[in-house]
Coordinates of C-alpha atoms in Angstrom, one line a residue:
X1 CA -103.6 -10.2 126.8
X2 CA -100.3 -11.7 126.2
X3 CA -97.8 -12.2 129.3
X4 CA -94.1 -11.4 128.2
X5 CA -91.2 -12.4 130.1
X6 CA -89.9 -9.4 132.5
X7 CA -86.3 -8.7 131.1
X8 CA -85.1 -6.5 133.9
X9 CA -82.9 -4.4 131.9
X10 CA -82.3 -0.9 132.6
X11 CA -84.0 2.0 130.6
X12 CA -80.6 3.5 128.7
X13 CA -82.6 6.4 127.7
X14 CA -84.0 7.5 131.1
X15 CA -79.9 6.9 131.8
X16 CA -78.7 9.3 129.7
X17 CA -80.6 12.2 130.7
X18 CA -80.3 11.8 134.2
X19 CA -76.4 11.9 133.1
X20 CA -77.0 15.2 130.7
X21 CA -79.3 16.4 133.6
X22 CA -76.6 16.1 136.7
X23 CA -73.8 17.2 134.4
X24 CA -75.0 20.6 132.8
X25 CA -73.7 23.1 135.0
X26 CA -70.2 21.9 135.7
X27 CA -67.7 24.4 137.1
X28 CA -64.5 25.1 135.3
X29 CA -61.7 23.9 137.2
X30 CA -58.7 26.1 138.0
X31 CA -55.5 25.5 136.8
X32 CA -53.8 28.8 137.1
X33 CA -52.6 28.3 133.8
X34 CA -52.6 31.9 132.8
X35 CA -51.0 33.3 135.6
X36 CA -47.8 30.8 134.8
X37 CA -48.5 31.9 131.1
X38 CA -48.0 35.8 131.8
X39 CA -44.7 35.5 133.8
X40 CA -43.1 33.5 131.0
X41 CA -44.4 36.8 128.9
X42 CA -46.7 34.9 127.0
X43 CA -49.8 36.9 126.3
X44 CA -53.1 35.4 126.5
X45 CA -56.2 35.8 124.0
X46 CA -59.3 35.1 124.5
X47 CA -60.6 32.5 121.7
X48 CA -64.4 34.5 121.5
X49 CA -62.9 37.2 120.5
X50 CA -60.9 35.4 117.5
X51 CA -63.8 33.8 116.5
X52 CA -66.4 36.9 116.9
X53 CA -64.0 40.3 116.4
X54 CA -66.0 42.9 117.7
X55 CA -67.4 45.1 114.8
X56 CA -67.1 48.7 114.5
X57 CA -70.6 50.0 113.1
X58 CA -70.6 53.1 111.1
X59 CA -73.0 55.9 112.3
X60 CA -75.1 56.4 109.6
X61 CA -77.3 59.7 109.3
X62 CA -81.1 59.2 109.7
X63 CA -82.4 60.9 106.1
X64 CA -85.1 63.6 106.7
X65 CA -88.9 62.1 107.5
X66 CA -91.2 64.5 106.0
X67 CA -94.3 65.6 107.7
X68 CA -97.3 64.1 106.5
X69 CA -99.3 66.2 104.1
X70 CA -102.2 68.4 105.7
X71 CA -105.2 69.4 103.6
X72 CA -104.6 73.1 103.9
X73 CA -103.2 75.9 102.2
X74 CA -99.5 74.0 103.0
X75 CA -100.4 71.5 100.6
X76 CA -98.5 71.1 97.5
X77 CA -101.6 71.7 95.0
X78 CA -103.6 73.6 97.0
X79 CA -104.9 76.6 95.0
X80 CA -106.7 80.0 95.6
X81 CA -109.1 79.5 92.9
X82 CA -112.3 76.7 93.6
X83 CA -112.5 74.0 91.8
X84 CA -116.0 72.0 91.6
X85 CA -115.3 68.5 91.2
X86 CA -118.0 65.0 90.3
X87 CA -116.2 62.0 91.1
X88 CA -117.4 58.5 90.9
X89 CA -119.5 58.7 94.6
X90 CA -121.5 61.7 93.2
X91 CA -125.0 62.2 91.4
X92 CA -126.5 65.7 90.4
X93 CA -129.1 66.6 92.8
X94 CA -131.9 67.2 90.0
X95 CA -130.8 64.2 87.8
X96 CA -130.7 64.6 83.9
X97 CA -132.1 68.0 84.0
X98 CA -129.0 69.6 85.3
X99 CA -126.8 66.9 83.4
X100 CA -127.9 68.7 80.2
X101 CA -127.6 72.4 81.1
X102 CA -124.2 71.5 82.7
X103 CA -122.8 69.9 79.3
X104 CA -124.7 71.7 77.2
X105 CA -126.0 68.7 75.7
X106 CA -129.9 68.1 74.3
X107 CA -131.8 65.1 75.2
X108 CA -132.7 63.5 71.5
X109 CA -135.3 61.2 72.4
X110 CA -135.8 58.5 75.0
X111 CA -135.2 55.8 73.0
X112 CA -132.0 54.7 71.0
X113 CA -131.1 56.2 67.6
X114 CA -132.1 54.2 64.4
X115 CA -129.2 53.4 63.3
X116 CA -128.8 50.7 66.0
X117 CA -132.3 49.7 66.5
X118 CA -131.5 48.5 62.9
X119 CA -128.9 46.1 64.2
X120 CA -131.4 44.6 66.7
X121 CA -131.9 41.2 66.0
X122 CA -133.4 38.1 67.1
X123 CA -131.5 35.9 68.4
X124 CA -130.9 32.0 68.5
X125 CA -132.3 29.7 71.4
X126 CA -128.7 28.7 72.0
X127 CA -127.7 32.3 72.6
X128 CA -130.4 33.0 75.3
X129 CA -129.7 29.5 76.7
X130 CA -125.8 31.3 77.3
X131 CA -126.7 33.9 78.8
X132 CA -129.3 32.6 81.4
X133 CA -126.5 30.1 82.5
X134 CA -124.2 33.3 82.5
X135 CA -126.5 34.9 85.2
X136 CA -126.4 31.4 87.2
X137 CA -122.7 31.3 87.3
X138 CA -122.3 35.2 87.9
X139 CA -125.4 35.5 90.6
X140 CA -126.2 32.1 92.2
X141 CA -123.0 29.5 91.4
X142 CA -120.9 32.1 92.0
X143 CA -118.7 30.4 95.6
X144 CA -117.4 34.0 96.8
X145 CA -117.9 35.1 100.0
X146 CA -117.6 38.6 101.4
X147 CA -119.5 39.9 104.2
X148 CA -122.4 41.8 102.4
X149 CA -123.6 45.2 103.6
X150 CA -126.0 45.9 106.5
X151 CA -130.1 45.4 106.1
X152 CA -132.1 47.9 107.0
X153 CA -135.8 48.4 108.2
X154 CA -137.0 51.6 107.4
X155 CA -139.7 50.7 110.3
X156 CA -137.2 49.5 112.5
X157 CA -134.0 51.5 111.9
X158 CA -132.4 50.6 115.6
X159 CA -132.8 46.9 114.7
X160 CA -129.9 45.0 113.9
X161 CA -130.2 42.1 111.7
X162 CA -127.5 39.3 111.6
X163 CA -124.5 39.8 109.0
X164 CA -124.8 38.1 105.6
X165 CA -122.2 36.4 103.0
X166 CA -122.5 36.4 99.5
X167 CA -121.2 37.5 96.4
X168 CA -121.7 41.4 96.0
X169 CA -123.6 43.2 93.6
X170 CA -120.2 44.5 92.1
X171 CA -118.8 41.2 91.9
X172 CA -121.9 40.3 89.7
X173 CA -122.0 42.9 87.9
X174 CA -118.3 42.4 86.9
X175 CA -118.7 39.0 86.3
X176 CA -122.0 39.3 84.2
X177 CA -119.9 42.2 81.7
X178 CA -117.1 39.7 80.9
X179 CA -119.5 36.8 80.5
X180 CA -121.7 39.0 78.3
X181 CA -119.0 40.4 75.5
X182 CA -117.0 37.0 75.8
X183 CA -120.5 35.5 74.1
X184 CA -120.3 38.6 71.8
X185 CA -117.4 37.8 70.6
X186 CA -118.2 34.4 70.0
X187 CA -120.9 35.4 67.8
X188 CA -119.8 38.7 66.1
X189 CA -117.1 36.8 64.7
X190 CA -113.4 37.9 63.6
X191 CA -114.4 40.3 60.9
X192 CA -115.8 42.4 63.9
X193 CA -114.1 41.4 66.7
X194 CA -110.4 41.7 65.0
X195 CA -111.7 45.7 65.2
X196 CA -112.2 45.3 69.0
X197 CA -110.1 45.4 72.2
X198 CA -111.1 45.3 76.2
X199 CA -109.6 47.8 78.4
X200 CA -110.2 47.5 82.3
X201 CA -110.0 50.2 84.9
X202 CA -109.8 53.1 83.0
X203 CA -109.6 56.5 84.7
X204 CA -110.8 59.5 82.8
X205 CA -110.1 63.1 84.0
X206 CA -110.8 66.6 82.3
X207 CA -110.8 70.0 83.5
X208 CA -113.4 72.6 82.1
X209 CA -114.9 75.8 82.1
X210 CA -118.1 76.8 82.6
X211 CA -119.6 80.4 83.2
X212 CA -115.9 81.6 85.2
X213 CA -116.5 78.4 87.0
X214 CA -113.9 75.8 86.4
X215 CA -115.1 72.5 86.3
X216 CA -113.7 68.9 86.9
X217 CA -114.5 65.4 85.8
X218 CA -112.6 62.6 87.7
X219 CA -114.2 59.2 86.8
X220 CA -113.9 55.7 86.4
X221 CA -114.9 52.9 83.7
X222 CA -115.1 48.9 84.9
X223 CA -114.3 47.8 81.4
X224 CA -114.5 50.1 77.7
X225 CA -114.6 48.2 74.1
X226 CA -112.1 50.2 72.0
X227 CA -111.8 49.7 68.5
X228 CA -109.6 50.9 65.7
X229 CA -112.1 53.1 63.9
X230 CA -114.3 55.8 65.3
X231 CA -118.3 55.6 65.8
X232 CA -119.6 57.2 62.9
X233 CA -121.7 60.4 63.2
X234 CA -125.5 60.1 64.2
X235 CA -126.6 63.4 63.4
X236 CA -125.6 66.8 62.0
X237 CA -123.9 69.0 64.5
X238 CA -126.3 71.5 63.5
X239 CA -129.2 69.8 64.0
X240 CA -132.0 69.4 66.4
X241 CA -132.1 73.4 66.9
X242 CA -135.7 73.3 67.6
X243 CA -134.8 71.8 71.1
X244 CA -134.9 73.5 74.0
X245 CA -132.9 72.9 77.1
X246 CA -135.0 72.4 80.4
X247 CA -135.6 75.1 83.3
X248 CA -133.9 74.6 86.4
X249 CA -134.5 78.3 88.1
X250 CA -133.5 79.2 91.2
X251 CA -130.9 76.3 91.0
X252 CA -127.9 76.6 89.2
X253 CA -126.2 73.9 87.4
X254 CA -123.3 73.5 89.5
X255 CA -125.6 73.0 92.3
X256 CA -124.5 70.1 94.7
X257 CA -120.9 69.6 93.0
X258 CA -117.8 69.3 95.4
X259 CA -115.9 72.1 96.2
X260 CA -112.4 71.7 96.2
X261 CA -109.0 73.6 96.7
X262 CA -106.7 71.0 96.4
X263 CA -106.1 69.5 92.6
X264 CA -104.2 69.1 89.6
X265 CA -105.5 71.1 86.9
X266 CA -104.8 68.2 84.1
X267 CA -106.3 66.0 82.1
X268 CA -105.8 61.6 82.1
X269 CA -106.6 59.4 78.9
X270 CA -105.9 55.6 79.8
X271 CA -105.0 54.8 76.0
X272 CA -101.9 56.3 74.7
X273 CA -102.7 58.0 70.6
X274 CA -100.1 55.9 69.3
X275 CA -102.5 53.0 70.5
X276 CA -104.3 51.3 67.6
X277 CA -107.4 51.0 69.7
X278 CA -107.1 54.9 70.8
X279 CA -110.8 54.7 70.6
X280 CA -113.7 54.2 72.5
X281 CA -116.6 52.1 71.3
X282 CA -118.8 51.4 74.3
X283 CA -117.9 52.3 78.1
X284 CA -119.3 49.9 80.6
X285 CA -120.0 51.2 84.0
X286 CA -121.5 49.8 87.4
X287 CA -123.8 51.5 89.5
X288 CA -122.7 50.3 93.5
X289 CA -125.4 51.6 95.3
X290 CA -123.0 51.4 98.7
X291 CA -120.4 53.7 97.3
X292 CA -122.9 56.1 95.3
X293 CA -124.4 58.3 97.6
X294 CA -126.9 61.5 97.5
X295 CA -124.9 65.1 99.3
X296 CA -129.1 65.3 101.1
X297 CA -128.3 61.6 102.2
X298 CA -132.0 60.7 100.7
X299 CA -132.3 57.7 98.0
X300 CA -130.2 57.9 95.0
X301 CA -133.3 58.2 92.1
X302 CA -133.2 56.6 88.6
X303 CA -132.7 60.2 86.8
X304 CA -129.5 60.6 88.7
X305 CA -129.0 57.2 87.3
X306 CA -128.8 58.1 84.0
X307 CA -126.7 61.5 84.5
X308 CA -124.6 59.6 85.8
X309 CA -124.2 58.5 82.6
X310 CA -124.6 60.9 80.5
X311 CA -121.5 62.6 82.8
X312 CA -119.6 59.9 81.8
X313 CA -119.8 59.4 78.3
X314 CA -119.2 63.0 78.0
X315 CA -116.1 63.1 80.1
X316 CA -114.8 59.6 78.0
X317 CA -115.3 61.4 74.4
X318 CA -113.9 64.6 75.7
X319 CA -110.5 63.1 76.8
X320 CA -110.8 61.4 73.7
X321 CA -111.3 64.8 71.8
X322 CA -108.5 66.4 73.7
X323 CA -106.1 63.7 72.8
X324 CA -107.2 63.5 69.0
X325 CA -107.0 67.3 68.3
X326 CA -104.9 69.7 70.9
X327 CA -106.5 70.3 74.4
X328 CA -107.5 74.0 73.3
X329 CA -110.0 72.2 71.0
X330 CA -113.7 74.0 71.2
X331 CA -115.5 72.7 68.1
X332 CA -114.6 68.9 66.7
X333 CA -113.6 68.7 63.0
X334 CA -116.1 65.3 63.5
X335 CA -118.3 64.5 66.5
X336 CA -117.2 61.7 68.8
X337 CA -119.7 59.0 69.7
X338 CA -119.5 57.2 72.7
X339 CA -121.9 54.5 73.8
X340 CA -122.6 53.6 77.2
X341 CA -124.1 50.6 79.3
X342 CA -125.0 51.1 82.9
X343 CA -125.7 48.2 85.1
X344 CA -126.1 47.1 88.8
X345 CA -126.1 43.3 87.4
X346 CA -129.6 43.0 87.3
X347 CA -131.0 46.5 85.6
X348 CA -129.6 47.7 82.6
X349 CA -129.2 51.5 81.2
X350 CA -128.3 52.0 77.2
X351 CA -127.4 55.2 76.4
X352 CA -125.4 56.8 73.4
X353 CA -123.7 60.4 73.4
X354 CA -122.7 62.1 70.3
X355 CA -119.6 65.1 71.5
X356 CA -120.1 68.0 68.7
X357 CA -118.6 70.6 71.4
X358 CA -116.4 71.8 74.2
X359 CA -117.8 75.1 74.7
X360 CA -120.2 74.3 77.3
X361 CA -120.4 78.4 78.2
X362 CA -123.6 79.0 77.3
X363 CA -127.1 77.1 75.3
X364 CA -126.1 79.0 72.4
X365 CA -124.3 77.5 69.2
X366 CA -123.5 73.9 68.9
X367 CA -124.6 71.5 71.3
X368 CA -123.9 67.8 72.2
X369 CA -127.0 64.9 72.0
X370 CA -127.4 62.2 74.1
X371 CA -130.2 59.5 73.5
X372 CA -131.2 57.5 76.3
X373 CA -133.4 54.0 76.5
X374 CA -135.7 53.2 79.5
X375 CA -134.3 50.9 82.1
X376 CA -134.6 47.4 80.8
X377 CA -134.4 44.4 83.9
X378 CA -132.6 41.6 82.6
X379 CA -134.3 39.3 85.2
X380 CA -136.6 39.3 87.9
X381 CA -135.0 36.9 90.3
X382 CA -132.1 35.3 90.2
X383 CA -131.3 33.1 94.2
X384 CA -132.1 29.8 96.0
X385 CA -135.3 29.1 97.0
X386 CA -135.8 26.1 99.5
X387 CA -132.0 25.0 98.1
X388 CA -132.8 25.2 94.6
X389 CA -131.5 27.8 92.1
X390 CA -134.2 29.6 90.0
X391 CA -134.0 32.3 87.4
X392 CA -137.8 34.3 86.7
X393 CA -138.4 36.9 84.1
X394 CA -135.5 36.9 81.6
X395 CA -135.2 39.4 79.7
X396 CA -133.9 39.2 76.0
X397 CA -134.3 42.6 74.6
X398 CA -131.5 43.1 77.1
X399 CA -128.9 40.9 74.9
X400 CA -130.6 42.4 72.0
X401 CA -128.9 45.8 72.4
X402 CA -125.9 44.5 73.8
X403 CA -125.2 42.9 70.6
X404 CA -126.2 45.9 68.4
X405 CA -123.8 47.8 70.4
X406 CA -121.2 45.8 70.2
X407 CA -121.9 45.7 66.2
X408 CA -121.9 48.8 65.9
X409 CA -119.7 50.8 63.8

């Protein structure tokens, strides 16, 4: 320790504020200054209000609120006639069944149609190598957090386990559809992909008849290929009349749709026709098992699954047909062919729906077709384990038929 010399000096700032301290509230002395001032007749101002006029402030009318809109017969669309409504929440109660006697449309076979099990191919090591390091970055590297939904016991409903983070299924999903057309389009090449476009967040909604029942479609797509050309034709409209459509007595096919009195009796394409990708290719949809929910509140099945997509694809080439040819069109000049991948970022639905027909009335006449493939898992786990990332059972039939959709034409 090192001994300085005591200087004695006064601390200046301690000083200072004892001054600014004492001297803060000193009284104004008077000098009766204004009083001698006024009887020489000299008028007096004070200097505040020189340097802040007072302000005269306009009154200004408070513009009418209006009253918040009540779901009732005082709302704006409200009207008389019911209007039964599947939005993106809903499934049909009896699954594909109904799906079919509600569009009027014939299951083919449940498998895809030849002409894109044709374009199947196998694929290069690389190519697999991509897309298993697609599902690591889109499941497991992935370093968004969001507090994930609640776990549940089915033995132990009442117990409540601690809240988890993680990515979410729909984030996955999301991220493993980008991932899996941007390698596409590596591939394809530009004779093919200079054809093709990406749309997100498309909203679809038709308005229809069926049976004096009016009927409406208000859906969603998480991302659509459009191209420049149409899909061309699968089968004959004609075709296929030795068919029959399913029985579904005592239910009806509307059964378990949402009735509603409130709605705009229109119908939304999210391409414009002057568009040169006015076309859809291939819709891609997710399936969020938090937001899709059963009217019975019991488990949400795989047939309702793939209604769900067939309802879809349907509503997707009908705004499509309404756009192309008047929206009084009943019977297309040339089907419309939409394809359709469902996905919860782990299983994966392909389905492809040829539109030959907006007069769903009755099973008579011209129907639609619809071909459907069995769920295909495009791994079996994808997580840590012990802090180490692992990915079991991949799948590539999966990227198989991604890439004969997308080649498609």
């Amino acid at each position: 320790m090192k001994l300085t010399q005591v200087l004695r000096k006064y601390h200046l700032g301690r000083l200072i504020r004892k001054v600014w301290y004492d001297k803060r509230d000193r009284k104004i002395m008077e000098n009766n200054l204004e009083s001698r001032l006024s009887k020489l007749n000299i008028k007096t101002i004070d200097p505040i209000d020189i340097i802040q006029p007072k302000k005269d402030f306009v009154r200004i009318e408070q513009e009418h609120i209006y009253k918040q809109l009540k779901f009732d017969n005082t709302h704006p669309d409200w009207k008389d006639r019911v209007c039964l409504s599947y939005k993106d929440h809903n499934v049909l109660q009896l699954g594909v069944p109904q799906a079919q006697l509600l569009l009027k449309t014939i299951l083919i076979q449940n498998e895809l149609p030849q002409q894109i099990k044709e374009k199947e191919m196998d694929l290069s090591d690389d190519i697999h190598r991509l897309v298993e390091r697609t599902i690591y970055t889109s499941n497991i590297f992935d370093a968004h957090q969001e507090l994930l939904p609640k776990r549940k016991d089915p033995n132990r409903p009442a117990w409540n386990f601690p809240r988890d983070y993680g990515v979410t299924d729909l984030r996955k999903t999301h991220n493993l559809f980008k991932k899996l057309l941007q390698i596409c389009e590596c591939v394809c090449g530009p004779e093919i992909v200079r054809t093709r476009s990406i749309f997100h967040n498309g909203i679809i909604k038709i308005s229809i008849e069926k049976e004096s029942n009016l009927l409406q479609f208000a859906l969603t797509f998480d991302l659509a290929i459009v191209s420049t050309e149409p899909l061309t034709k699968i089968e004959d409209q004609n075709a296929h009349t030795e068919l029959d459509f399913p029985n579904l007595y005592p239910f009806y096919p509307t059964v378990s749709l949402e009735k509603m009195n409130i709605y705009r009796n229109e119908d939304l394409y999210p391409i414009e026709a002057t568009s040169p990708w006015s076309n859809i290719h291939t819709i891609l949809i997710s399936h969020n098992a938090e937001e899709i929910k059963n009217v019975t509140e019991l488990p949400v099945i795989e047939d309702q699954i793939h209604a769900r997509s067939m309802i879809k694809s349907f509503t997707a080439a009908a705004a499509n047909a309404r756009q192309k040819y008047g929206p009084n069109v009943k019977h297309l000049p040339e089907p419309i062919i939409v394809q359709c991948i469902e996905s919860n970022g782990k299983n994966f639905h392909f389905s492809v729906f040829q539109l030959n027909t907006l007069d769903i009335n009755n099973v008579e006449g011209i129907r639609n077709f619809w071909w459907s493939n069995p769920t295909l898992q495009l791994y079996e786990k994808a997580c840590y384990e012990v802090g180490i990332p692992i990915l079991t059972g991949y799948n590539p039939e999966v990227v198989k038929k991604l890439f004969a959709f997308y080649k498609n034409i």
